[in-house]
Amino acid sequence: SQQGEEDPQALSIQEGENATMNCSYKTSINNLQWYRQNSGRGLVHLILIRSNEREKHSGRLRVTLDTSKKSSSLLITASRAADTASYFCATDSSYKLIFGSGTRLLVRP
Amino acid sequence: NAGVTQTPKFQVLKTGQSMTLQCAQDMNHNSMYWYRQDPGMGLRLIYYSASEGTTDKGEVPNGYNVSRLNKREFSLRLESAAPSQTSVYFCASSQVQGPEAFFGQGTRLTVV
């Protein structure tokens, strides 16, 4: 079974709204990463948060990490149509990079 | 900089045929990975190589073999393809201990 599970599986919002997606994982981690995938293409790294960090920002992205609950959230503010994609969390432990099941985000113009 | 290059991009196999998916990276990364992605699903780790000369099983290794030919190249072999192996295969690389992974564009494999 996969290490990370995203919630919700799918999310549809209007352009300009904020999008929040959550990730839960099972084992201890060194860090947690978020990736984006456009329609069947390769994944692109968005942001990394280390296990000793609680919050991190990058542009319109905000990531939080709660290691006691084994969960993370990704917030995309002021969404744009171009943000339409699938978003995956990935956990890194013991040299393995394990991905969650993903959230499909649709941003309507 | 090419990054991570996968070949071929598309392939159709008959059940029972064999083939090797090639992956090469030019970023001097130590770790390399093979994933499969089924429609509407996340990525599942098939095999990984933490460094040149080492390989380890991931979540779904059955039916696959790998070779870390050198630091640049990591190949995935299907010895006897089955329809259940129809998927998109992604190769990725990263430095050890977790900075971002860089992905190839994928190989779309159909087994009929």
mmCIF file of C-alpha atoms in Angstrom:
data_model
loop_
_atom_site.group_PDB
_atom_site.id
_atom_site.type_symbol
_atom_site.label_atom_id
_atom_site.label_comp_id
_atom_site.label_asym_id
_atom_site.label_seq_id
_atom_site.Cartn_x
_atom_site.Cartn_y
_atom_site.Cartn_z
ATOM 1 C CA SER A 1 0.000 0.000 0.000
ATOM 2 C CA GLN A 2 1.121 3.539 -0.639
ATOM 3 C CA GLN A 3 2.764 5.550 2.107
ATOM 4 C CA GLY A 4 0.819 8.722 1.478
ATOM 5 C CA GLU A 5 -2.857 9.243 0.906
ATOM 6 C CA GLU A 6 -4.218 12.519 -0.375
ATOM 7 C CA ASP A 7 -7.558 14.059 0.417
ATOM 8 C CA PRO A 8 -9.671 15.007 -1.426
ATOM 9 C CA GLN A 9 -9.182 12.820 -4.484
ATOM 10 C CA ALA A 10 -10.605 15.579 -6.670
ATOM 11 C CA LEU A 11 -11.194 19.292 -6.136
ATOM 12 C CA SER A 12 -12.934 21.815 -8.379
ATOM 13 C CA ILE A 13 -12.696 25.523 -7.594
ATOM 14 C CA GLN A 14 -13.175 28.887 -9.282
ATOM 15 C CA GLU A 15 -10.185 30.897 -10.422
ATOM 16 C CA GLY A 16 -9.023 33.197 -7.634
ATOM 17 C CA GLU A 17 -10.114 30.861 -4.827
ATOM 18 C CA ASN A 18 -7.716 29.012 -2.573
ATOM 19 C CA ALA A 19 -7.140 25.260 -2.907
ATOM 20 C CA THR A 20 -6.230 23.067 0.043
ATOM 21 C CA MET A 21 -5.209 19.452 -0.229
ATOM 22 C CA ASN A 22 -4.118 17.115 2.528
ATOM 23 C CA CYS A 23 -1.730 14.203 2.787
ATOM 24 C CA SER A 24 -1.455 11.538 5.450
ATOM 25 C CA TYR A 25 1.412 9.096 5.768
ATOM 26 C CA LYS A 26 2.243 6.055 7.819
ATOM 27 C CA THR A 27 5.888 5.870 8.864
ATOM 28 C CA SER A 28 8.541 8.257 10.148
ATOM 29 C CA ILE A 29 10.041 10.452 7.487
ATOM 30 C CA ASN A 30 13.096 12.579 6.742
ATOM 31 C CA ASN A 31 11.101 15.065 4.726
ATOM 32 C CA LEU A 32 7.879 15.450 2.788
ATOM 33 C CA GLN A 33 7.648 16.816 -0.711
ATOM 34 C CA TRP A 34 4.852 17.987 -2.984
ATOM 35 C CA TYR A 35 4.865 17.445 -6.729
ATOM 36 C CA ARG A 36 2.665 18.529 -9.582
ATOM 37 C CA GLN A 37 1.769 16.530 -12.688
ATOM 38 C CA ASN A 38 0.185 17.995 -15.774
ATOM 39 C CA SER A 39 -1.943 15.551 -17.751
ATOM 40 C CA GLY A 40 0.176 12.411 -18.019
ATOM 41 C CA ARG A 41 3.535 14.149 -18.071
ATOM 42 C CA GLY A 42 6.437 13.740 -15.683
ATOM 43 C CA LEU A 43 6.169 15.102 -12.160
ATOM 44 C CA VAL A 44 7.650 18.444 -11.227
ATOM 45 C CA HIS A 45 8.880 19.229 -7.729
ATOM 46 C CA LEU A 46 7.059 22.089 -5.975
ATOM 47 C CA ILE A 47 8.272 22.298 -2.400
ATOM 48 C CA LEU A 48 10.018 20.278 0.314
ATOM 49 C CA ILE A 49 9.461 20.496 4.048
ATOM 50 C CA ARG A 50 11.817 18.777 6.465
ATOM 51 C CA SER A 51 10.643 16.756 9.426
ATOM 52 C CA ASN A 52 11.797 19.443 11.879
ATOM 53 C CA GLU A 53 9.865 22.211 10.094
ATOM 54 C CA ARG A 54 6.211 23.048 10.659
ATOM 55 C CA GLU A 55 5.446 25.470 7.844
ATOM 56 C CA LYS A 56 7.050 26.597 4.622
ATOM 57 C CA HIS A 57 6.139 29.117 1.939
ATOM 58 C CA SER A 58 7.091 29.413 -1.706
ATOM 59 C CA GLY A 59 5.289 32.008 -3.787
ATOM 60 C CA ARG A 60 1.575 31.116 -3.726
ATOM 61 C CA LEU A 61 2.291 27.785 -2.024
ATOM 62 C CA ARG A 62 2.083 27.146 1.701
ATOM 63 C CA VAL A 63 2.896 23.752 3.166
ATOM 64 C CA THR A 64 2.383 22.613 6.726
ATOM 65 C CA LEU A 65 3.638 19.473 8.399
ATOM 66 C CA ASP A 66 2.356 17.862 11.591
ATOM 67 C CA THR A 67 4.589 14.904 12.408
ATOM 68 C CA SER A 68 2.521 13.981 15.481
ATOM 69 C CA LYS A 69 -0.494 13.421 13.227
ATOM 70 C CA LYS A 70 1.605 12.211 10.289
ATOM 71 C CA SER A 71 -0.088 14.696 8.001
ATOM 72 C CA SER A 72 0.699 17.592 5.696
ATOM 73 C CA SER A 73 -1.329 20.142 3.787
ATOM 74 C CA LEU A 74 -0.672 22.120 0.627
ATOM 75 C CA LEU A 75 -2.424 25.443 0.160
ATOM 76 C CA ILE A 76 -2.412 27.170 -3.220
ATOM 77 C CA THR A 77 -3.614 30.741 -2.878
ATOM 78 C CA ALA A 78 -5.289 32.855 -5.577
ATOM 79 C CA SER A 79 -5.565 29.882 -7.913
ATOM 80 C CA ARG A 80 -5.243 30.216 -11.674
ATOM 81 C CA ALA A 81 -6.530 28.075 -14.524
ATOM 82 C CA ALA A 82 -2.919 27.068 -15.153
ATOM 83 C CA ASP A 83 -2.839 25.421 -11.703
ATOM 84 C CA THR A 84 -5.116 22.688 -13.065
ATOM 85 C CA ALA A 85 -3.108 19.500 -12.521
ATOM 86 C CA SER A 86 -2.702 16.543 -10.204
ATOM 87 C CA TYR A 87 -0.801 17.116 -6.980
ATOM 88 C CA PHE A 88 1.072 14.408 -5.102
ATOM 89 C CA CYS A 89 2.794 14.257 -1.760
ATOM 90 C CA ALA A 90 5.901 12.117 -1.425
ATOM 91 C CA THR A 91 7.697 10.915 1.660
ATOM 92 C CA ASP A 92 11.363 10.131 1.878
ATOM 93 C CA SER A 93 12.620 7.474 4.256
ATOM 94 C CA SER A 94 15.375 4.899 3.942
ATOM 95 C CA TYR A 95 16.380 6.143 0.480
ATOM 96 C CA LYS A 96 12.913 5.400 -0.906
ATOM 97 C CA LEU A 97 10.656 8.113 -2.302
ATOM 98 C CA ILE A 98 7.042 6.981 -1.934
ATOM 99 C CA PHE A 99 4.151 8.866 -3.475
ATOM 100 C CA GLY A 100 0.565 9.263 -2.400
ATOM 101 C CA SER A 101 -2.468 8.711 -4.571
ATOM 102 C CA GLY A 102 -2.840 12.349 -5.579
ATOM 103 C CA THR A 103 -5.442 15.123 -5.712
ATOM 104 C CA ARG A 104 -6.819 16.168 -9.092
ATOM 105 C CA LEU A 105 -7.351 19.932 -9.051
ATOM 106 C CA LEU A 106 -9.539 21.685 -11.599
ATOM 107 C CA VAL A 107 -9.489 25.471 -11.592
ATOM 108 C CA ARG A 108 -12.415 26.879 -13.578
ATOM 109 C CA PRO A 109 -11.825 30.200 -15.388
ATOM 110 C CA ASN B 1 21.034 19.802 -19.874
ATOM 111 C CA ALA B 2 18.756 16.917 -20.822
ATOM 112 C CA GLY B 3 17.908 15.964 -17.214
ATOM 113 C CA VAL B 4 16.317 12.499 -17.167
ATOM 114 C CA THR B 5 15.838 10.823 -20.525
ATOM 115 C CA GLN B 6 13.662 7.769 -21.027
ATOM 116 C CA THR B 7 13.427 5.597 -24.101
ATOM 117 C CA PRO B 8 11.212 4.579 -25.743
ATOM 118 C CA LYS B 9 8.300 7.009 -25.267
ATOM 119 C CA PHE B 10 5.702 4.518 -26.490
ATOM 120 C CA GLN B 11 5.702 0.752 -26.831
ATOM 121 C CA VAL B 12 3.185 -1.972 -27.616
ATOM 122 C CA LEU B 13 4.083 -5.519 -26.621
ATOM 123 C CA LYS B 14 2.368 -8.830 -27.025
ATOM 124 C CA THR B 15 1.826 -10.954 -23.948
ATOM 125 C CA GLY B 16 4.977 -12.922 -23.200
ATOM 126 C CA GLN B 17 7.367 -10.623 -25.030
ATOM 127 C CA SER B 18 10.276 -9.035 -23.232
ATOM 128 C CA MET B 19 11.683 -5.540 -23.373
ATOM 129 C CA THR B 20 13.977 -3.145 -21.563
ATOM 130 C CA LEU B 21 13.109 0.434 -20.699
ATOM 131 C CA GLN B 22 16.123 2.694 -20.667
ATOM 132 C CA CYS B 23 16.757 5.667 -18.391
ATOM 133 C CA ALA B 24 19.728 8.000 -18.236
ATOM 134 C CA GLN B 25 20.398 11.126 -16.161
ATOM 135 C CA ASP B 26 23.084 13.731 -16.624
ATOM 136 C CA MET B 27 22.862 15.434 -13.208
ATOM 137 C CA ASN B 28 25.397 13.223 -11.411
ATOM 138 C CA HIS B 29 22.673 11.978 -9.068
ATOM 139 C CA ASN B 30 23.278 9.010 -6.833
ATOM 140 C CA SER B 31 19.698 7.720 -6.498
ATOM 141 C CA MET B 32 17.500 6.521 -9.306
ATOM 142 C CA TYR B 33 13.948 5.154 -9.295
ATOM 143 C CA TRP B 34 11.446 3.362 -11.488
ATOM 144 C CA TYR B 35 7.720 3.973 -10.958
ATOM 145 C CA ARG B 36 4.558 2.878 -12.668
ATOM 146 C CA GLN B 37 1.393 4.945 -12.865
ATOM 147 C CA ASP B 38 -1.923 3.381 -13.720
ATOM 148 C CA PRO B 39 -4.835 5.538 -14.965
ATOM 149 C CA GLY B 40 -6.110 7.907 -12.293
ATOM 150 C CA MET B 41 -3.651 6.554 -9.740
ATOM 151 C CA GLY B 42 -0.550 7.703 -7.984
ATOM 152 C CA LEU B 43 2.955 6.476 -8.643
ATOM 153 C CA ARG B 44 4.013 3.117 -7.251
ATOM 154 C CA LEU B 45 7.694 2.394 -6.726
ATOM 155 C CA ILE B 46 8.933 -0.666 -8.607
ATOM 156 C CA TYR B 47 12.671 -0.612 -7.852
ATOM 157 C CA TYR B 48 15.171 1.933 -6.706
ATOM 158 C CA SER B 49 18.914 2.306 -6.622
ATOM 159 C CA ALA B 50 20.359 4.379 -3.800
ATOM 160 C CA SER B 51 23.803 4.406 -5.389
ATOM 161 C CA GLU B 52 25.783 2.876 -8.215
ATOM 162 C CA GLY B 53 26.017 -0.876 -7.744
ATOM 163 C CA THR B 54 22.982 -1.252 -5.478
ATOM 164 C CA THR B 55 19.346 -1.961 -6.253
ATOM 165 C CA ASP B 56 16.382 -2.651 -3.988
ATOM 166 C CA LYS B 57 12.766 -3.661 -4.364
ATOM 167 C CA GLY B 58 10.030 -1.103 -3.998
ATOM 168 C CA GLU B 59 6.290 -1.567 -3.546
ATOM 169 C CA VAL B 60 5.518 -3.579 -6.703
ATOM 170 C CA PRO B 61 8.661 -5.402 -7.963
ATOM 171 C CA ASN B 62 7.098 -8.645 -9.197
ATOM 172 C CA GLY B 63 7.549 -9.204 -12.946
ATOM 173 C CA TYR B 64 10.399 -6.699 -13.239
ATOM 174 C CA ASN B 65 14.179 -6.660 -13.036
ATOM 175 C CA VAL B 66 16.555 -3.713 -12.991
ATOM 176 C CA SER B 67 20.178 -2.969 -13.722
ATOM 177 C CA ARG B 68 22.170 0.030 -12.504
ATOM 178 C CA LEU B 69 24.616 -0.045 -15.350
ATOM 179 C CA ASN B 70 26.645 2.898 -14.082
ATOM 180 C CA LYS B 71 25.935 6.129 -12.238
ATOM 181 C CA ARG B 72 24.048 7.567 -15.215
ATOM 182 C CA GLU B 73 21.914 4.652 -16.349
ATOM 183 C CA PHE B 74 19.184 2.577 -14.709
ATOM 184 C CA SER B 75 17.233 0.137 -16.866
ATOM 185 C CA LEU B 76 13.986 -1.725 -16.202
ATOM 186 C CA ARG B 77 13.351 -5.092 -17.824
ATOM 187 C CA LEU B 78 10.093 -6.947 -18.322
ATOM 188 C CA GLU B 79 11.018 -10.587 -18.949
ATOM 189 C CA SER B 80 7.559 -11.832 -19.934
ATOM 190 C CA ALA B 81 5.086 -9.002 -20.359
ATOM 191 C CA ALA B 82 1.530 -9.373 -19.062
ATOM 192 C CA PRO B 83 -1.549 -7.188 -19.709
ATOM 193 C CA SER B 84 -1.433 -6.156 -16.024
ATOM 194 C CA GLN B 85 1.844 -4.378 -16.794
ATOM 195 C CA THR B 86 0.100 -1.943 -19.126
ATOM 196 C CA SER B 87 0.948 1.386 -17.544
ATOM 197 C CA VAL B 88 2.985 4.553 -17.819
ATOM 198 C CA TYR B 89 6.501 4.057 -16.488
ATOM 199 C CA PHE B 90 8.502 6.923 -15.028
ATOM 200 C CA CYS B 91 12.164 7.051 -14.206
ATOM 201 C CA ALA B 92 13.449 9.588 -11.690
ATOM 202 C CA SER B 93 16.708 10.578 -10.074
ATOM 203 C CA SER B 94 17.801 12.523 -7.013
ATOM 204 C CA GLN B 95 20.711 13.082 -4.741
ATOM 205 C CA VAL B 96 20.837 10.855 -1.677
ATOM 206 C CA GLN B 97 18.773 11.923 1.340
ATOM 207 C CA GLY B 98 15.937 13.597 -0.185
ATOM 208 C CA PRO B 99 16.240 16.731 -2.216
ATOM 209 C CA GLU B 100 13.870 16.961 -5.089
ATOM 210 C CA ALA B 101 13.555 14.150 -7.599
ATOM 211 C CA PHE B 102 13.674 14.879 -11.303
ATOM 212 C CA PHE B 103 11.436 12.876 -13.606
ATOM 213 C CA GLY B 104 11.617 11.702 -17.170
ATOM 214 C CA GLN B 105 8.660 12.195 -19.488
ATOM 215 C CA GLY B 106 7.496 8.610 -19.160
ATOM 216 C CA THR B 107 7.113 5.504 -21.303
ATOM 217 C CA ARG B 108 3.577 4.495 -22.231
ATOM 218 C CA LEU B 109 3.532 0.718 -22.405
ATOM 219 C CA THR B 110 0.597 -1.329 -23.659
ATOM 220 C CA VAL B 111 0.626 -5.114 -23.400
ATOM 221 C CA VAL B 112 -1.955 -6.828 -25.593
#
